[in-house]
Amino acid sequence: MKPRTTQQLVPHTVDGKTRMVPINVDTPAPPRDWDHLVLNGVTGIAAVVLTASVIWSTASIGDLLGRAVIEYAAYGAAVVFDLAWIACMAVEWLARYDEERAALPRRAGNVALLVAMLAIGAHGKVSGFWEVGIVGALVSGLAKGLWTVVLRHQTPPLDERTRAWIRGELSDAGAGLALIPVHRKLQRAQAQVDAERTALGQGADRGSTDPDRPGESADDPDAEILELRPRAVNTKDAVRIAWDAGVRDDDAAVRYVAQVTGKAPSPDTVARYMRLLRNVAG
C-alpha cells in the first residue's frame, strides 16, 4: 500500500517547557473509493446534460416566442420554462426526508417539464421540422429523468418510524421559529404598556406627597407599581424599548430607563441614544 506523508503534533520539551510541535509521519494511504468517484462522474454528466437541456430549450422556445415579441423578452421568458422544473427538483431534494412535503414539488416539477416539452414541440411544428421538435423535447425529459435517478440514489432509505421522528423534530424547530416574531410582538406591546403606565404614574405622583391610599400601609406594595427585573436590559436596549413604545421626551426616557435597569442612567447617554433614534427615524 502506497504511504503518504502527513503532519502530526507531538509534545517536545526544551529546558523544562513542553510544546506541541508538528512532525512528518508516513501513514498508509486509504484505498481509492471507486463508488464515490463513479458517483461524482455521474453527477458531472448529469450537470452537463442539464446545461445542454437549458441551452437547447431556451434557444428553441426563445425562437418560438421571438415571432411575436422582441428577442430579449422572448429569450428571457424562454429560460423560465426550464428553471421552473429545475427549481422544483431542487426543492424536492431538500424535502427528501419528508415524502409528504416532497410530493408537491415533484408534481409541480413534472407539470413544468411537460409545459416546457410542449413548447419545444410547438417550435418544431411551426418551424416545419416536427421531428426536431420531438427530439428537442426529449432532451429536457432525459435531463429531468437523469437528475431524478441521481438524486434518488443519494437519498438514504428511511423507515416510516424514522420519518415520523424527523417530522416531529422539524415540527419542534418550526414552532420555535414561529414563536420568535410572536415574542417580539408581545415585547413591543408590553413595552408600550409599561411606558404608558410609567408616564401616568409619574403624572399622578406630582400632585400628592403620599401616593399611598388612605388605609394602606406605607410598606404595602402599590398596585400601580410594576414589578420589573433590574439589570435585565442595558441602557441602550431600554431606550430602544421606550422609543418603540412611543416615548419621545428625553426626561421620560430617563425615568423609564432607570425603572427598567434598576439604576439611574446618565441623562447625556440617554439623550445621545434618543438623538440617534431621531436621526434614523427622520
Short mmCIF file of C-alpha atoms in Angstrom, two decimals:
data_model
loop_
_atom_site.label_atom_id
_atom_site.label_comp_id
_atom_site.label_asym_id
_atom_site.label_seq_id
_atom_site.Cartn_x
_atom_site.Cartn_y
_atom_site.Cartn_z
CA MET A 1 0.00 0.00 0.00
CA LYS A 2 1.40 3.37 -1.03
CA PRO A 3 2.22 5.55 2.01
CA ARG A 4 1.52 9.24 2.28
CA THR A 5 3.18 11.91 4.41
CA THR A 6 1.08 13.73 6.98
CA GLN A 7 1.81 16.10 9.86
CA GLN A 8 1.08 15.23 13.47
CA LEU A 9 1.52 17.25 16.67
CA VAL A 10 3.75 15.67 19.29
CA PRO A 11 4.97 17.00 22.65
CA HIS A 12 8.54 18.32 22.67
CA THR A 13 10.27 19.54 25.84
CA VAL A 14 13.15 22.03 25.91
CA ASP A 15 14.55 23.48 29.13
CA GLY A 16 11.66 22.03 31.10
CA LYS A 17 8.98 23.63 28.90
CA THR A 18 6.80 21.38 26.71
CA ARG A 19 5.20 22.45 23.46
CA MET A 20 3.25 20.63 20.74
CA VAL A 21 5.30 20.68 17.54
CA PRO A 22 4.46 19.25 14.08
CA ILE A 23 6.44 16.34 12.63
CA ASN A 24 6.12 14.49 9.32
CA VAL A 25 4.79 10.96 9.62
CA ASP A 26 4.39 8.37 6.86
CA THR A 27 0.96 6.73 7.08
CA PRO A 28 -0.66 4.24 4.71
CA ALA A 29 -2.93 5.92 2.19
CA PRO A 30 -6.56 4.77 2.21
CA PRO A 31 -7.74 2.74 -0.77
CA ARG A 32 -9.37 4.62 -3.63
CA ASP A 33 -13.13 4.95 -3.19
CA TRP A 34 -14.34 3.94 -6.64
CA ASP A 35 -18.01 4.21 -5.68
CA HIS A 36 -17.55 7.85 -4.74
CA LEU A 37 -15.59 8.54 -7.93
CA VAL A 38 -18.29 6.95 -10.07
CA LEU A 39 -20.99 8.94 -8.30
CA ASN A 40 -19.04 12.16 -8.86
CA GLY A 41 -18.67 11.26 -12.52
CA VAL A 42 -22.38 10.57 -12.92
CA THR A 43 -23.22 13.83 -11.18
CA GLY A 44 -20.89 15.68 -13.54
CA ILE A 45 -22.56 14.02 -16.55
CA ALA A 46 -25.98 14.99 -15.21
CA ALA A 47 -24.80 18.60 -14.82
CA VAL A 48 -23.56 18.68 -18.42
CA VAL A 49 -26.84 17.19 -19.69
CA LEU A 50 -28.82 19.73 -17.67
CA THR A 51 -26.78 22.60 -19.07
CA ALA A 52 -27.31 21.36 -22.62
CA SER A 53 -31.02 20.99 -21.96
CA VAL A 54 -31.32 24.56 -20.69
CA ILE A 55 -29.40 25.92 -23.69
CA TRP A 56 -31.48 23.93 -26.18
CA SER A 57 -34.88 24.68 -24.67
CA THR A 58 -34.02 28.37 -24.24
CA ALA A 59 -32.93 28.66 -27.88
CA SER A 60 -35.96 26.73 -29.12
CA ILE A 61 -38.64 28.40 -27.01
CA GLY A 62 -36.95 31.78 -27.41
CA ASP A 63 -37.13 31.45 -31.19
CA LEU A 64 -40.79 30.48 -30.89
CA LEU A 65 -41.68 33.47 -28.72
CA GLY A 66 -39.46 35.75 -30.82
CA ARG A 67 -42.01 35.54 -33.61
CA ALA A 68 -44.35 37.72 -31.54
CA VAL A 69 -42.12 39.79 -29.22
CA ILE A 70 -38.62 41.25 -29.20
CA GLU A 71 -35.75 38.81 -28.76
CA TYR A 72 -34.66 39.96 -25.30
CA ALA A 73 -38.12 39.41 -23.87
CA ALA A 74 -38.55 36.16 -25.77
CA TYR A 75 -35.33 34.52 -24.57
CA GLY A 76 -35.79 35.94 -21.06
CA ALA A 77 -39.16 34.23 -20.84
CA ALA A 78 -37.86 31.07 -22.51
CA VAL A 79 -35.32 30.36 -19.78
CA VAL A 80 -38.15 30.32 -17.23
CA PHE A 81 -39.53 27.08 -18.66
CA ASP A 82 -36.51 25.01 -17.64
CA LEU A 83 -35.70 26.98 -14.49
CA ALA A 84 -39.18 26.21 -13.18
CA TRP A 85 -38.81 22.43 -13.15
CA ILE A 86 -35.17 22.69 -12.04
CA ALA A 87 -36.21 24.77 -9.00
CA CYS A 88 -39.00 22.30 -8.19
CA MET A 89 -36.49 19.45 -8.43
CA ALA A 90 -34.17 21.26 -6.02
CA VAL A 91 -37.00 21.78 -3.50
CA GLU A 92 -37.91 18.10 -3.85
CA TRP A 93 -34.32 17.23 -2.95
CA LEU A 94 -34.43 19.49 0.11
CA ALA A 95 -37.60 17.73 1.28
CA ARG A 96 -36.21 14.24 0.59
CA TYR A 97 -36.62 13.18 4.24
CA ASP A 98 -40.34 14.03 4.24
CA GLU A 99 -42.23 12.21 1.50
CA GLU A 100 -45.39 14.25 2.02
CA ARG A 101 -43.60 17.58 1.57
CA ALA A 102 -41.62 16.28 -1.41
CA ALA A 103 -44.78 15.21 -3.25
CA LEU A 104 -45.90 18.76 -4.13
CA PRO A 105 -42.62 19.97 -5.71
CA ARG A 106 -42.38 16.62 -7.54
CA ARG A 107 -45.81 17.07 -9.13
CA ALA A 108 -45.15 20.75 -9.86
CA GLY A 109 -41.82 19.86 -11.47
CA ASN A 110 -43.44 17.25 -13.70
CA VAL A 111 -46.07 19.76 -14.82
CA ALA A 112 -43.41 22.41 -15.54
CA LEU A 113 -41.36 19.85 -17.50
CA LEU A 114 -44.42 18.87 -19.56
CA VAL A 115 -45.11 22.52 -20.39
CA ALA A 116 -41.50 23.03 -21.49
CA MET A 117 -41.58 19.91 -23.67
CA LEU A 118 -44.84 21.01 -25.31
CA ALA A 119 -43.35 24.43 -26.04
CA ILE A 120 -40.28 22.85 -27.66
CA GLY A 121 -42.52 20.55 -29.70
CA ALA A 122 -44.62 23.52 -30.80
CA HIS A 123 -41.48 25.28 -32.02
CA GLY A 124 -40.59 22.28 -34.16
CA LYS A 125 -44.07 22.20 -35.64
CA VAL A 126 -44.22 25.90 -36.56
CA SER A 127 -40.70 25.65 -37.98
CA GLY A 128 -41.71 22.79 -40.26
CA PHE A 129 -39.47 20.23 -38.53
CA TRP A 130 -41.74 18.30 -36.17
CA GLU A 131 -39.11 15.58 -35.79
CA VAL A 132 -36.68 18.14 -34.42
CA GLY A 133 -39.36 19.37 -32.03
CA ILE A 134 -39.96 15.87 -30.65
CA VAL A 135 -36.27 15.10 -30.25
CA GLY A 136 -35.62 18.51 -28.66
CA ALA A 137 -38.44 17.96 -26.19
CA LEU A 138 -36.93 14.61 -25.22
CA VAL A 139 -33.69 16.40 -24.26
CA SER A 140 -35.45 18.12 -21.36
CA GLY A 141 -37.16 14.87 -20.42
CA LEU A 142 -33.86 12.98 -20.36
CA ALA A 143 -32.20 15.69 -18.28
CA LYS A 144 -35.01 15.61 -15.72
CA GLY A 145 -35.00 11.80 -15.66
CA LEU A 146 -31.23 11.59 -15.19
CA TRP A 147 -31.25 14.03 -12.29
CA THR A 148 -34.17 12.19 -10.71
CA VAL A 149 -32.14 8.95 -10.81
CA VAL A 150 -29.06 10.63 -9.32
CA LEU A 151 -30.97 12.35 -6.52
CA ARG A 152 -32.97 9.25 -5.67
CA HIS A 153 -29.73 7.25 -5.46
CA GLN A 154 -28.28 9.74 -2.96
CA THR A 155 -31.44 9.81 -0.83
CA PRO A 156 -30.98 7.44 2.12
CA PRO A 157 -33.81 4.96 2.67
CA LEU A 158 -35.76 5.62 5.86
CA ASP A 159 -38.48 3.58 7.52
CA GLU A 160 -41.79 5.16 8.43
CA ARG A 161 -40.98 5.46 12.15
CA THR A 162 -37.76 7.32 11.42
CA ARG A 163 -39.58 9.64 9.02
CA ALA A 164 -42.19 10.34 11.71
CA TRP A 165 -39.44 11.10 14.22
CA ILE A 166 -37.79 13.53 11.77
CA ARG A 167 -41.13 15.24 11.12
CA GLY A 168 -41.55 15.69 14.87
CA GLU A 169 -38.08 17.24 15.21
CA LEU A 170 -38.76 19.61 12.30
CA SER A 171 -42.13 20.48 13.81
CA ASP A 172 -40.50 21.43 17.13
CA ALA A 173 -37.88 23.55 15.34
CA GLY A 174 -40.58 25.20 13.24
CA ALA A 175 -42.61 26.02 16.34
CA GLY A 176 -39.55 27.70 17.87
CA LEU A 177 -39.03 29.80 14.75
CA ALA A 178 -42.71 30.74 14.60
CA LEU A 179 -42.63 31.95 18.21
CA ILE A 180 -39.77 34.40 17.55
CA PRO A 181 -41.94 37.09 15.85
CA VAL A 182 -44.73 36.40 18.37
CA HIS A 183 -42.36 37.07 21.28
CA ARG A 184 -41.12 40.25 19.61
CA LYS A 185 -44.67 41.47 19.13
CA LEU A 186 -45.52 40.71 22.76
CA GLN A 187 -42.39 42.50 23.97
CA ARG A 188 -43.21 45.60 21.91
CA ALA A 189 -46.78 45.61 23.23
CA GLN A 190 -45.64 45.11 26.83
CA ALA A 191 -43.05 47.87 26.46
CA GLN A 192 -45.74 50.23 25.23
CA VAL A 193 -47.98 49.32 28.16
CA ASP A 194 -45.08 49.76 30.62
CA ALA A 195 -44.17 53.15 29.18
CA GLU A 196 -47.79 54.29 29.31
CA ARG A 197 -48.22 53.18 32.90
CA THR A 198 -44.92 54.79 33.86
CA ALA A 199 -45.93 58.09 32.31
CA LEU A 200 -49.33 58.02 34.02
CA GLY A 201 -47.77 57.06 37.35
CA GLN A 202 -45.28 59.93 37.19
CA GLY A 203 -48.07 62.38 36.42
CA ALA A 204 -50.18 61.17 39.31
CA ASP A 205 -47.32 61.48 41.82
CA ARG A 206 -46.73 65.19 41.14
CA GLY A 207 -49.85 66.35 42.97
CA SER A 208 -49.56 64.15 46.02
CA THR A 209 -46.89 63.87 48.67
CA ASP A 210 -48.12 60.45 49.76
CA PRO A 211 -49.02 58.15 46.84
CA ASP A 212 -50.39 55.52 49.21
CA ARG A 213 -54.17 55.41 49.51
CA PRO A 214 -55.84 56.02 52.87
CA GLY A 215 -55.91 52.88 54.93
CA GLU A 216 -52.86 51.36 53.20
CA SER A 217 -49.60 50.72 54.98
CA ALA A 218 -46.53 52.50 53.70
CA ASP A 219 -44.84 49.12 53.40
CA ASP A 220 -47.58 47.62 51.22
CA PRO A 221 -46.80 47.44 47.51
CA ASP A 222 -48.78 49.82 45.31
CA ALA A 223 -50.95 48.19 42.68
CA GLU A 224 -49.73 50.68 40.06
CA ILE A 225 -46.04 49.95 40.63
CA LEU A 226 -44.73 47.48 38.02
CA GLU A 227 -42.60 44.58 39.15
CA LEU A 228 -39.50 44.80 36.97
CA ARG A 229 -36.33 42.80 36.86
CA PRO A 230 -33.44 45.23 37.45
CA ARG A 231 -30.46 44.87 35.13
CA ALA A 232 -32.48 42.64 32.78
CA VAL A 233 -31.59 45.04 29.94
CA ASN A 234 -28.92 47.67 29.46
CA THR A 235 -29.41 51.40 28.87
CA LYS A 236 -29.33 51.19 25.10
CA ASP A 237 -31.92 48.42 24.97
CA ALA A 238 -34.16 50.23 27.44
CA VAL A 239 -34.03 53.42 25.33
CA ARG A 240 -34.92 51.40 22.24
CA ILE A 241 -37.90 49.81 24.05
CA ALA A 242 -39.10 53.21 25.23
CA TRP A 243 -38.74 54.61 21.69
CA ASP A 244 -40.71 51.71 20.19
CA ALA A 245 -43.40 52.33 22.79
CA GLY A 246 -43.81 55.94 21.62
CA VAL A 247 -41.68 57.79 24.19
CA ARG A 248 -40.09 60.85 22.56
CA ASP A 249 -39.24 63.01 25.59
CA ASP A 250 -35.70 62.62 26.95
CA ASP A 251 -36.77 63.05 30.57
CA ALA A 252 -39.46 60.41 30.23
CA ALA A 253 -36.92 58.10 28.62
CA VAL A 254 -34.51 58.67 31.54
CA ARG A 255 -37.23 57.76 34.03
CA TYR A 256 -38.15 54.64 32.09
CA VAL A 257 -34.52 53.51 31.77
CA ALA A 258 -33.98 53.99 35.49
CA GLN A 259 -37.03 51.90 36.26
CA VAL A 260 -36.11 49.10 33.86
CA THR A 261 -32.39 48.86 34.62
CA GLY A 262 -32.69 49.47 38.35
CA LYS A 263 -30.17 52.31 38.38
CA ALA A 264 -30.12 55.97 37.40
CA PRO A 265 -28.67 56.35 33.89
CA SER A 266 -26.63 59.23 32.61
CA PRO A 267 -29.02 61.79 31.06
CA ASP A 268 -26.39 62.59 28.42
CA THR A 269 -26.17 58.93 27.42
CA VAL A 270 -29.95 58.62 27.14
CA ALA A 271 -30.12 61.88 25.17
CA ARG A 272 -27.43 60.62 22.79
CA TYR A 273 -29.32 57.39 22.11
CA MET A 274 -32.53 59.35 21.59
CA ARG A 275 -30.79 61.62 19.07
CA LEU A 276 -29.55 58.59 17.17
CA LEU A 277 -33.06 57.16 17.04
CA ARG A 278 -34.47 60.51 15.88
CA ASN A 279 -31.86 60.69 13.10
CA VAL A 280 -32.70 57.18 11.96
CA ALA A 281 -36.44 57.86 12.06
CA GLY A 282 -36.02 61.20 10.30
#
